[in-house]
Amino acid sequence: MNIEVATVEGSATNMKFGVVVVREFEEFVDTHLIAAISELSDLGCSPQNIVVRTVPKLHDVVIATQFFAEYTDVDGVIILAPENRVMGMLSLMNGIVQIQLQWNMVVTIGGRETAANIVEMIAMQNDMELNAPENLAAPHIS
C-alpha cells in the first residue's frame, strides 16, 4: 500500500482572514490576539486582509462565523477562544462544522497557533482545488 503524504506550506500573501474575538475570554484574548495577528503578518498577510469582529459570549461565535461566510470574502475564520472550551460544547462545534461544510471554509479555534494552522489548511485547499481533475482538464489560455 502506497500512501502519498503531501505537506503544503503556503504564504498568506493573497489570503484574507476573519477573526472572531470572544469578549467572555478577556485574558485569553489579551494574550493571543496581537500575537495571532502578528503571526499572520509574519506569514505574509497584509493588515487590511485581517478583519476582526468581537462577540460578547462563546455561543455567539457560530452566527459571527456565518456572517463572515455570507457577507465577506474571507478565506477562513479564526475563532479566538480557548480550544478546549469550544470543543467541549457539542452543539457549538456542530454549528461550526456545518458552516465549514456548507461554505467550504476553513475555521480554526484557539490562540496564536491558529495563524500557521489556518494558512496551512487554506494553502492545502487552494492546491487541491488547483489540481482537481476538472481544473487540470480545462484549457489554459494565456
Coordinates of N, CA, C and O in Angstrom, one line a residue:
M1 N 0.8 -1.2 0.0 CA 0.0 0.0 0.0 C 0.9 1.2 0.0 O 1.7 1.4 0.9
N2 N 0.7 2.1 -1.0 CA 1.4 3.3 -1.1 C 0.6 4.5 -0.5 O -0.6 4.6 -0.9
I3 N 1.1 5.2 0.4 CA 0.4 6.3 1.0 C 1.1 7.6 0.6 O 2.3 7.7 0.8
E4 N 0.4 8.5 -0.1 CA 1.0 9.7 -0.5 C 0.9 10.7 0.6 O -0.2 11.0 1.1
V5 N 2.0 11.3 1.0 CA 1.9 12.3 2.1 C 2.4 13.6 1.5 O 3.5 13.7 1.0
A6 N 1.5 14.5 1.5 CA 1.9 15.8 0.9 C 1.8 16.9 2.0 O 0.8 16.9 2.7
T7 N 2.8 17.7 2.1 CA 2.7 18.8 3.0 C 2.6 20.0 2.2 O 3.4 20.2 1.2
V8 N 1.7 20.9 2.5 CA 1.5 22.1 1.8 C 1.8 23.3 2.7 O 1.1 23.5 3.7
E9 N 2.9 23.9 2.4 CA 3.2 25.1 3.2 C 3.0 26.3 2.3 O 3.3 26.3 1.1
G10 N 2.3 27.3 2.8 CA 2.0 28.4 2.0 C 2.2 29.7 2.6 O 2.5 29.8 3.8
S11 N 2.1 30.7 1.8 CA 2.2 32.0 2.3 C 0.8 32.6 2.3 O 0.0 32.3 1.5
A12 N 0.6 33.5 3.3 CA -0.7 34.1 3.4 C -0.8 35.4 2.6 O -1.7 36.2 2.8
T13 N 0.1 35.6 1.7 CA 0.1 36.8 0.9 C -1.2 37.2 0.3 O -1.6 38.3 0.3
N14 N -1.9 36.2 -0.3 CA -3.1 36.5 -1.0 C -4.3 36.0 -0.3 O -5.4 35.8 -0.9
M15 N -4.2 35.8 1.0 CA -5.3 35.3 1.8 C -5.9 36.4 2.7 O -5.2 37.4 3.0
K16 N -7.2 36.2 3.0 CA -7.9 37.1 3.8 C -8.6 36.3 5.0 O -9.1 35.3 4.7
F17 N -8.5 36.9 6.2 CA -8.9 36.2 7.3 C -9.9 37.0 8.2 O -9.8 38.2 8.3
G18 N -10.9 36.2 8.7 CA -11.8 36.8 9.7 C -11.3 36.3 11.1 O -11.0 35.1 11.2
V19 N -11.4 37.1 12.1 CA -11.0 36.7 13.4 C -12.2 37.1 14.3 O -12.6 38.2 14.4
V20 N -12.8 36.1 15.0 CA -13.8 36.3 15.9 C -13.3 36.3 17.3 O -12.7 35.3 17.8
V21 N -13.3 37.4 18.0 CA -12.8 37.6 19.3 C -14.0 37.4 20.3 O -15.0 38.1 20.2
V22 N -13.8 36.5 21.3 CA -14.9 36.3 22.3 C -14.5 37.1 23.5 O -13.6 36.7 24.2
R23 N -15.3 38.1 23.8 CA -15.0 39.0 25.0 C -15.1 38.2 26.3 O -14.4 38.6 27.3
E24 N -15.9 37.2 26.3 CA -16.0 36.4 27.5 C -14.7 35.9 28.0 O -14.5 35.6 29.2
F25 N -13.7 35.7 27.1 CA -12.4 35.2 27.4 C -11.3 36.3 27.4 O -10.4 36.2 26.6
E26 N -11.5 37.4 28.1 CA -10.7 38.6 28.0 C -9.2 38.3 28.2 O -8.4 38.8 27.5
E27 N -8.9 37.5 29.2 CA -7.5 37.2 29.5 C -6.8 36.4 28.3 O -5.7 36.7 27.9
F28 N -7.6 35.5 27.8 CA -7.1 34.7 26.6 C -6.9 35.6 25.4 O -5.9 35.5 24.7
V29 N -7.8 36.5 25.2 CA -7.8 37.4 24.1 C -6.6 38.4 24.2 O -5.8 38.6 23.3
D30 N -6.4 38.9 25.5 CA -5.3 39.8 25.7 C -3.9 39.1 25.4 O -3.0 39.7 24.9
T31 N -3.8 37.8 25.7 CA -2.6 37.1 25.4 C -2.4 36.7 23.9 O -1.3 36.7 23.5
H32 N -3.5 36.4 23.2 CA -3.4 35.8 21.9 C -3.7 36.7 20.7 O -3.3 36.4 19.6
L33 N -4.5 37.7 20.9 CA -5.0 38.5 19.7 C -3.8 39.1 18.9 O -3.7 38.9 17.7
I34 N -3.1 40.0 19.6 CA -2.0 40.6 18.9 C -1.0 39.6 18.4 O -0.5 39.8 17.2
A35 N -0.7 38.6 19.1 CA 0.2 37.5 18.7 C -0.3 36.8 17.4 O 0.5 36.6 16.5
A36 N -1.6 36.5 17.3 CA -2.1 35.9 16.2 C -2.1 36.8 14.9 O -1.7 36.3 13.8
I37 N -2.4 38.0 15.1 CA -2.4 39.0 14.0 C -0.9 39.2 13.6 O -0.6 39.2 12.3
S38 N 0.0 39.2 14.5 CA 1.4 39.4 14.2 C 1.9 38.1 13.4 O 2.7 38.3 12.4
E39 N 1.5 37.0 13.8 CA 1.9 35.7 13.1 C 1.3 35.7 11.7 O 2.0 35.3 10.8
L40 N 0.1 36.1 11.5 CA -0.5 36.2 10.2 C 0.3 37.2 9.3 O 0.6 36.9 8.1
S41 N 0.7 38.3 9.9 CA 1.5 39.3 9.2 C 2.9 38.7 8.8 O 3.4 38.8 7.7
D42 N 3.5 38.0 9.8 CA 4.8 37.3 9.5 C 4.7 36.3 8.4 O 5.6 36.0 7.7
L43 N 3.5 35.7 8.2 CA 3.3 34.7 7.2 C 2.9 35.3 5.9 O 2.7 34.6 4.9
G44 N 2.9 36.7 5.8 CA 2.7 37.4 4.6 C 1.3 38.0 4.4 O 1.1 38.7 3.4
C45 N 0.4 37.9 5.3 CA -0.9 38.6 5.2 C -0.8 40.0 5.5 O -0.2 40.5 6.5
S46 N -1.4 40.9 4.6 CA -1.3 42.3 4.8 C -2.4 42.6 5.9 O -3.5 42.0 5.9
P47 N -2.2 43.6 6.7 CA -3.1 44.0 7.8 C -4.5 44.3 7.3 O -5.5 44.0 8.0
Q48 N -4.7 44.9 6.1 CA -6.0 45.1 5.6 C -6.8 43.9 5.2 O -8.0 43.9 5.0
N49 N -6.1 42.7 5.2 CA -6.8 41.4 4.9 C -7.1 40.6 6.2 O -7.4 39.5 6.1
I50 N -7.0 41.3 7.3 CA -7.4 40.7 8.6 C -8.6 41.5 9.2 O -8.4 42.7 9.5
V51 N -9.7 40.9 9.2 CA -11.0 41.5 9.7 C -11.3 40.9 11.1 O -11.6 39.8 11.2
V52 N -11.3 41.8 12.1 CA -11.5 41.4 13.4 C -12.9 41.8 13.9 O -13.3 43.0 13.7
R53 N -13.7 40.9 14.4 CA -15.0 41.2 14.9 C -15.1 40.6 16.3 O -14.6 39.5 16.6
T54 N -15.8 41.3 17.2 CA -15.9 40.9 18.6 C -17.3 40.5 18.9 O -18.3 41.1 18.4
V55 N -17.5 39.4 19.6 CA -18.8 38.9 20.1 C -18.7 38.8 21.6 O -17.7 38.6 22.2
P56 N -19.9 39.0 22.3 CA -19.9 39.0 23.7 C -19.7 37.7 24.4 O -18.9 37.6 25.3
K57 N -20.3 36.6 23.9 CA -20.2 35.3 24.5 C -19.8 34.2 23.5 O -20.0 34.4 22.3
L58 N -19.4 33.1 24.1 CA -19.0 32.0 23.3 C -20.0 31.5 22.3 O -19.8 31.2 21.2
H59 N -21.3 31.4 22.8 CA -22.3 30.9 21.9 C -22.6 31.8 20.7 O -23.2 31.4 19.7
D60 N -22.0 33.0 20.7 CA -22.2 33.9 19.5 C -21.3 33.6 18.4 O -21.4 34.2 17.3
V61 N -20.3 32.7 18.6 CA -19.3 32.5 17.5 C -19.9 31.9 16.3 O -19.4 32.1 15.2
V62 N -20.9 31.1 16.4 CA -21.5 30.4 15.3 C -22.1 31.4 14.3 O -21.8 31.4 13.1
I63 N -22.9 32.3 14.8 CA -23.5 33.3 14.0 C -22.5 34.3 13.4 O -22.6 34.7 12.2
A64 N -21.5 34.6 14.2 CA -20.4 35.5 13.7 C -19.7 34.8 12.6 O -19.3 35.5 11.5
T65 N -19.4 33.5 12.7 CA -18.7 32.8 11.6 C -19.6 32.7 10.4 O -19.1 32.9 9.3
Q66 N -20.9 32.5 10.6 CA -21.8 32.5 9.5 C -21.8 33.9 8.8 O -21.8 34.0 7.6
F67 N -21.8 35.0 9.5 CA -21.7 36.3 9.0 C -20.5 36.5 8.1 O -20.5 37.0 7.0
F68 N -19.3 36.0 8.6 CA -18.1 36.1 7.8 C -18.3 35.3 6.5 O -17.9 35.8 5.4
A69 N -18.9 34.1 6.6 CA -19.0 33.3 5.4 C -20.0 34.0 4.4 O -19.7 34.0 3.2
E70 N -21.0 34.5 4.9 CA -22.1 35.0 4.0 C -21.8 36.4 3.5 O -22.1 36.8 2.3
Y71 N -21.2 37.3 4.3 CA -21.1 38.7 4.0 C -19.7 39.2 3.6 O -19.6 40.4 3.4
T72 N -18.7 38.4 3.7 CA -17.4 38.8 3.4 C -16.7 37.9 2.4 O -17.3 36.8 2.1
D73 N -15.5 38.2 2.0 CA -14.8 37.3 1.1 C -13.5 36.7 1.8 O -12.5 36.4 1.1
V74 N -13.6 36.5 3.1 CA -12.5 35.8 3.8 C -12.3 34.4 3.3 O -13.3 33.7 2.9
D75 N -11.1 34.0 3.4 CA -10.7 32.6 3.0 C -10.9 31.6 4.2 O -11.1 30.4 4.0
G76 N -10.9 32.2 5.4 CA -11.0 31.4 6.6 C -11.3 32.2 7.8 O -11.1 33.4 7.8
V77 N -11.7 31.6 8.9 CA -12.0 32.3 10.1 C -11.3 31.6 11.3 O -11.2 30.4 11.4
I78 N -10.7 32.5 12.1 CA -10.1 32.1 13.4 C -11.0 32.5 14.5 O -11.4 33.6 14.6
I79 N -11.4 31.5 15.3 CA -12.2 31.8 16.5 C -11.2 31.9 17.6 O -10.6 30.9 18.0
L80 N -11.0 33.1 18.1 CA -10.0 33.3 19.2 C -10.6 33.1 20.5 O -11.3 33.9 21.1
A81 N -10.5 31.8 21.0 CA -11.1 31.4 22.2 C -10.3 30.1 22.6 O -9.8 29.4 21.8
P82 N -10.3 29.7 23.9 CA -9.7 28.5 24.3 C -10.3 27.3 23.6 O -11.5 27.1 23.7
E83 N -9.5 26.6 22.9 CA -9.9 25.4 22.1 C -10.7 24.4 22.9 O -11.8 24.0 22.5
N84 N -10.3 24.1 24.2 CA -11.0 23.1 25.0 C -12.4 23.6 25.4 O -13.3 22.8 25.5
R85 N -12.6 24.9 25.5 CA -13.9 25.4 25.9 C -14.9 25.3 24.7 O -16.1 24.9 24.9
V86 N -14.4 25.5 23.5 CA -15.2 25.4 22.3 C -15.5 24.0 21.9 O -16.6 23.6 21.7
M87 N -14.5 23.2 22.0 CA -14.6 21.7 21.6 C -15.5 21.0 22.6 O -16.1 20.0 22.2
G88 N -15.6 21.5 23.8 CA -16.4 20.9 24.8 C -17.9 21.1 24.7 O -18.7 20.5 25.4
M89 N -18.3 22.0 23.8 CA -19.7 22.3 23.6 C -20.1 21.7 22.2 O -19.9 22.2 21.2
L90 N -20.7 20.5 22.3 CA -21.1 19.7 21.1 C -22.0 20.5 20.2 O -21.8 20.5 19.0
S91 N -23.0 21.2 20.7 CA -23.9 22.0 19.8 C -23.1 23.1 19.1 O -23.4 23.4 17.9
L92 N -22.2 23.8 19.8 CA -21.4 24.8 19.2 C -20.5 24.2 18.1 O -20.5 24.8 17.0
M93 N -19.9 23.1 18.3 CA -19.0 22.5 17.3 C -19.8 22.0 16.1 O -19.4 22.2 15.0
N94 N -21.0 21.5 16.4 CA -21.8 21.1 15.3 C -22.2 22.3 14.4 O -22.1 22.2 13.1
G95 N -22.5 23.4 14.9 CA -22.7 24.6 14.1 C -21.5 25.1 13.3 O -21.7 25.4 12.2
I96 N -20.4 25.0 13.9 CA -19.1 25.4 13.2 C -18.8 24.5 12.1 O -18.5 24.9 11.0
V97 N -19.0 23.2 12.4 CA -18.7 22.2 11.3 C -19.7 22.3 10.2 O -19.3 22.2 9.0
Q98 N -21.0 22.6 10.5 CA -22.0 22.8 9.4 C -21.6 24.0 8.5 O -21.7 24.0 7.3
I99 N -21.1 25.1 9.1 CA -20.7 26.2 8.3 C -19.5 25.9 7.5 O -19.4 26.2 6.3
Q100 N -18.5 25.1 8.0 CA -17.3 24.7 7.3 C -17.8 23.9 6.0 O -17.3 24.2 4.9
L101 N -18.7 23.0 6.2 CA -19.1 22.2 5.1 C -20.0 22.9 4.1 O -19.8 22.8 2.9
Q102 N -20.9 23.7 4.6 CA -21.8 24.5 3.7 C -21.0 25.5 2.9 O -21.3 25.7 1.7
W103 N -20.0 26.2 3.4 CA -19.3 27.3 2.8 C -18.0 26.9 2.3 O -17.3 27.7 1.7
N104 N -17.5 25.6 2.5 CA -16.2 25.1 2.1 C -15.1 26.1 2.6 O -14.3 26.6 1.9
M105 N -15.2 26.4 3.9 CA -14.4 27.4 4.5 C -13.7 26.9 5.7 O -14.3 26.2 6.6
V106 N -12.4 27.1 5.8 CA -11.6 26.7 6.9 C -11.9 27.5 8.2 O -11.9 28.8 8.1
V107 N -12.1 26.9 9.3 CA -12.3 27.5 10.6 C -11.3 26.9 11.6 O -11.3 25.7 11.7
T108 N -10.6 27.7 12.3 CA -9.7 27.2 13.3 C -10.1 27.8 14.6 O -10.7 28.9 14.7
I109 N -9.7 27.1 15.7 CA -10.1 27.6 17.0 C -8.9 27.5 17.9 O -8.1 26.6 17.9
G110 N -8.7 28.6 18.7 CA -7.5 28.6 19.6 C -6.9 30.0 19.7 O -7.6 31.0 19.6
G111 N -5.6 30.0 19.9 CA -4.8 31.2 20.0 C -3.9 31.5 18.9 O -4.2 31.3 17.7
R112 N -2.7 31.9 19.3 CA -1.7 32.3 18.3 C -1.4 31.2 17.3 O -1.2 31.5 16.1
E113 N -1.4 30.0 17.7 CA -1.0 28.8 16.9 C -2.0 28.7 15.7 O -1.7 28.0 14.7
T114 N -3.2 29.2 15.8 CA -4.2 29.1 14.7 C -3.7 29.8 13.5 O -4.2 29.4 12.4
A115 N -2.9 30.8 13.5 CA -2.4 31.5 12.3 C -1.7 30.6 11.4 O -2.1 30.5 10.2
A116 N -0.7 29.9 11.9 CA 0.0 28.9 11.0 C -0.9 27.8 10.5 O -0.8 27.4 9.4
N117 N -1.8 27.3 11.4 CA -2.7 26.2 11.1 C -3.6 26.6 9.9 O -3.8 25.9 9.0
I118 N -4.2 27.8 10.0 CA -5.2 28.2 9.0 C -4.5 28.5 7.7 O -5.1 28.1 6.6
V119 N -3.3 29.0 7.7 CA -2.6 29.3 6.5 C -2.3 27.9 5.8 O -2.5 27.8 4.6
E120 N -1.9 27.0 6.6 CA -1.6 25.6 6.0 C -2.8 25.0 5.4 O -2.7 24.4 4.3
M121 N -3.9 25.1 6.1 CA -5.2 24.5 5.6 C -5.7 25.1 4.3 O -6.1 24.5 3.4
I122 N -5.6 26.5 4.3 CA -6.1 27.2 3.1 C -5.2 26.9 1.9 O -5.6 26.7 0.8
A123 N -3.8 26.8 2.2 CA -2.9 26.5 1.1 C -3.2 25.1 0.6 O -3.2 24.9 -0.6
M124 N -3.5 24.2 1.5 CA -3.9 22.8 1.0 C -5.1 22.9 0.2 O -5.2 22.2 -0.9
Q125 N -6.1 23.6 0.6 CA -7.4 23.7 -0.1 C -7.2 24.3 -1.5 O -7.7 23.8 -2.5
N126 N -6.4 25.4 -1.5 CA -6.1 26.0 -2.8 C -5.3 25.1 -3.7 O -5.6 25.0 -5.0
D127 N -4.3 24.4 -3.2 CA -3.6 23.4 -4.0 C -4.4 22.3 -4.6 O -4.4 21.9 -5.7
M128 N -5.3 21.8 -3.7 CA -6.2 20.7 -4.1 C -7.2 21.2 -5.2 O -7.5 20.4 -6.1
E129 N -7.7 22.4 -5.0 CA -8.6 22.9 -6.0 C -7.9 23.1 -7.3 O -8.4 22.8 -8.4
L130 N -6.7 23.7 -7.3 CA -5.9 23.9 -8.5 C -5.6 22.6 -9.2 O -5.6 22.6 -10.5
N131 N -5.4 21.5 -8.5 CA -5.0 20.3 -9.1 C -6.2 19.3 -9.2 O -5.9 18.1 -9.6
A132 N -7.4 19.8 -9.0 CA -8.6 18.9 -9.2 C -8.7 18.5 -10.7 O -8.3 19.3 -11.6
P133 N -9.1 17.3 -11.0 CA -9.1 16.8 -12.4 C -9.9 17.8 -13.3 O -9.5 18.0 -14.4
E134 N -11.0 18.4 -12.9 CA -11.7 19.2 -13.7 C -11.0 20.5 -14.0 O -11.2 21.1 -15.1
N135 N -10.1 20.9 -13.1 CA -9.3 22.1 -13.4 C -8.1 21.8 -14.3 O -7.7 22.7 -15.1
L136 N -7.5 20.6 -14.1 CA -6.4 20.2 -14.9 C -6.8 20.0 -16.4 O -6.0 20.2 -17.3
A137 N -8.1 19.5 -16.6 CA -8.5 19.3 -17.9 C -8.9 20.5 -18.7 O -9.0 20.5 -19.9
A138 N -9.2 21.6 -18.0 CA -9.6 22.8 -18.7 C -8.4 23.4 -19.5 O -7.2 23.4 -19.0
P139 N -8.7 23.9 -20.7 CA -7.6 24.5 -21.4 C -7.1 25.8 -20.8 O -7.8 26.5 -20.2
H140 N -5.8 26.0 -20.8 CA -5.2 27.2 -20.2 C -4.9 28.2 -21.3 O -4.1 27.9 -22.2
I141 N -5.6 29.3 -21.2 CA -5.4 30.3 -22.2 C -4.5 31.4 -21.6 O -4.8 31.9 -20.5
S142 N -3.5 31.8 -22.2 CA -2.6 32.8 -21.7 C -2.8 34.1 -22.3 O -3.3 34.3 -23.4

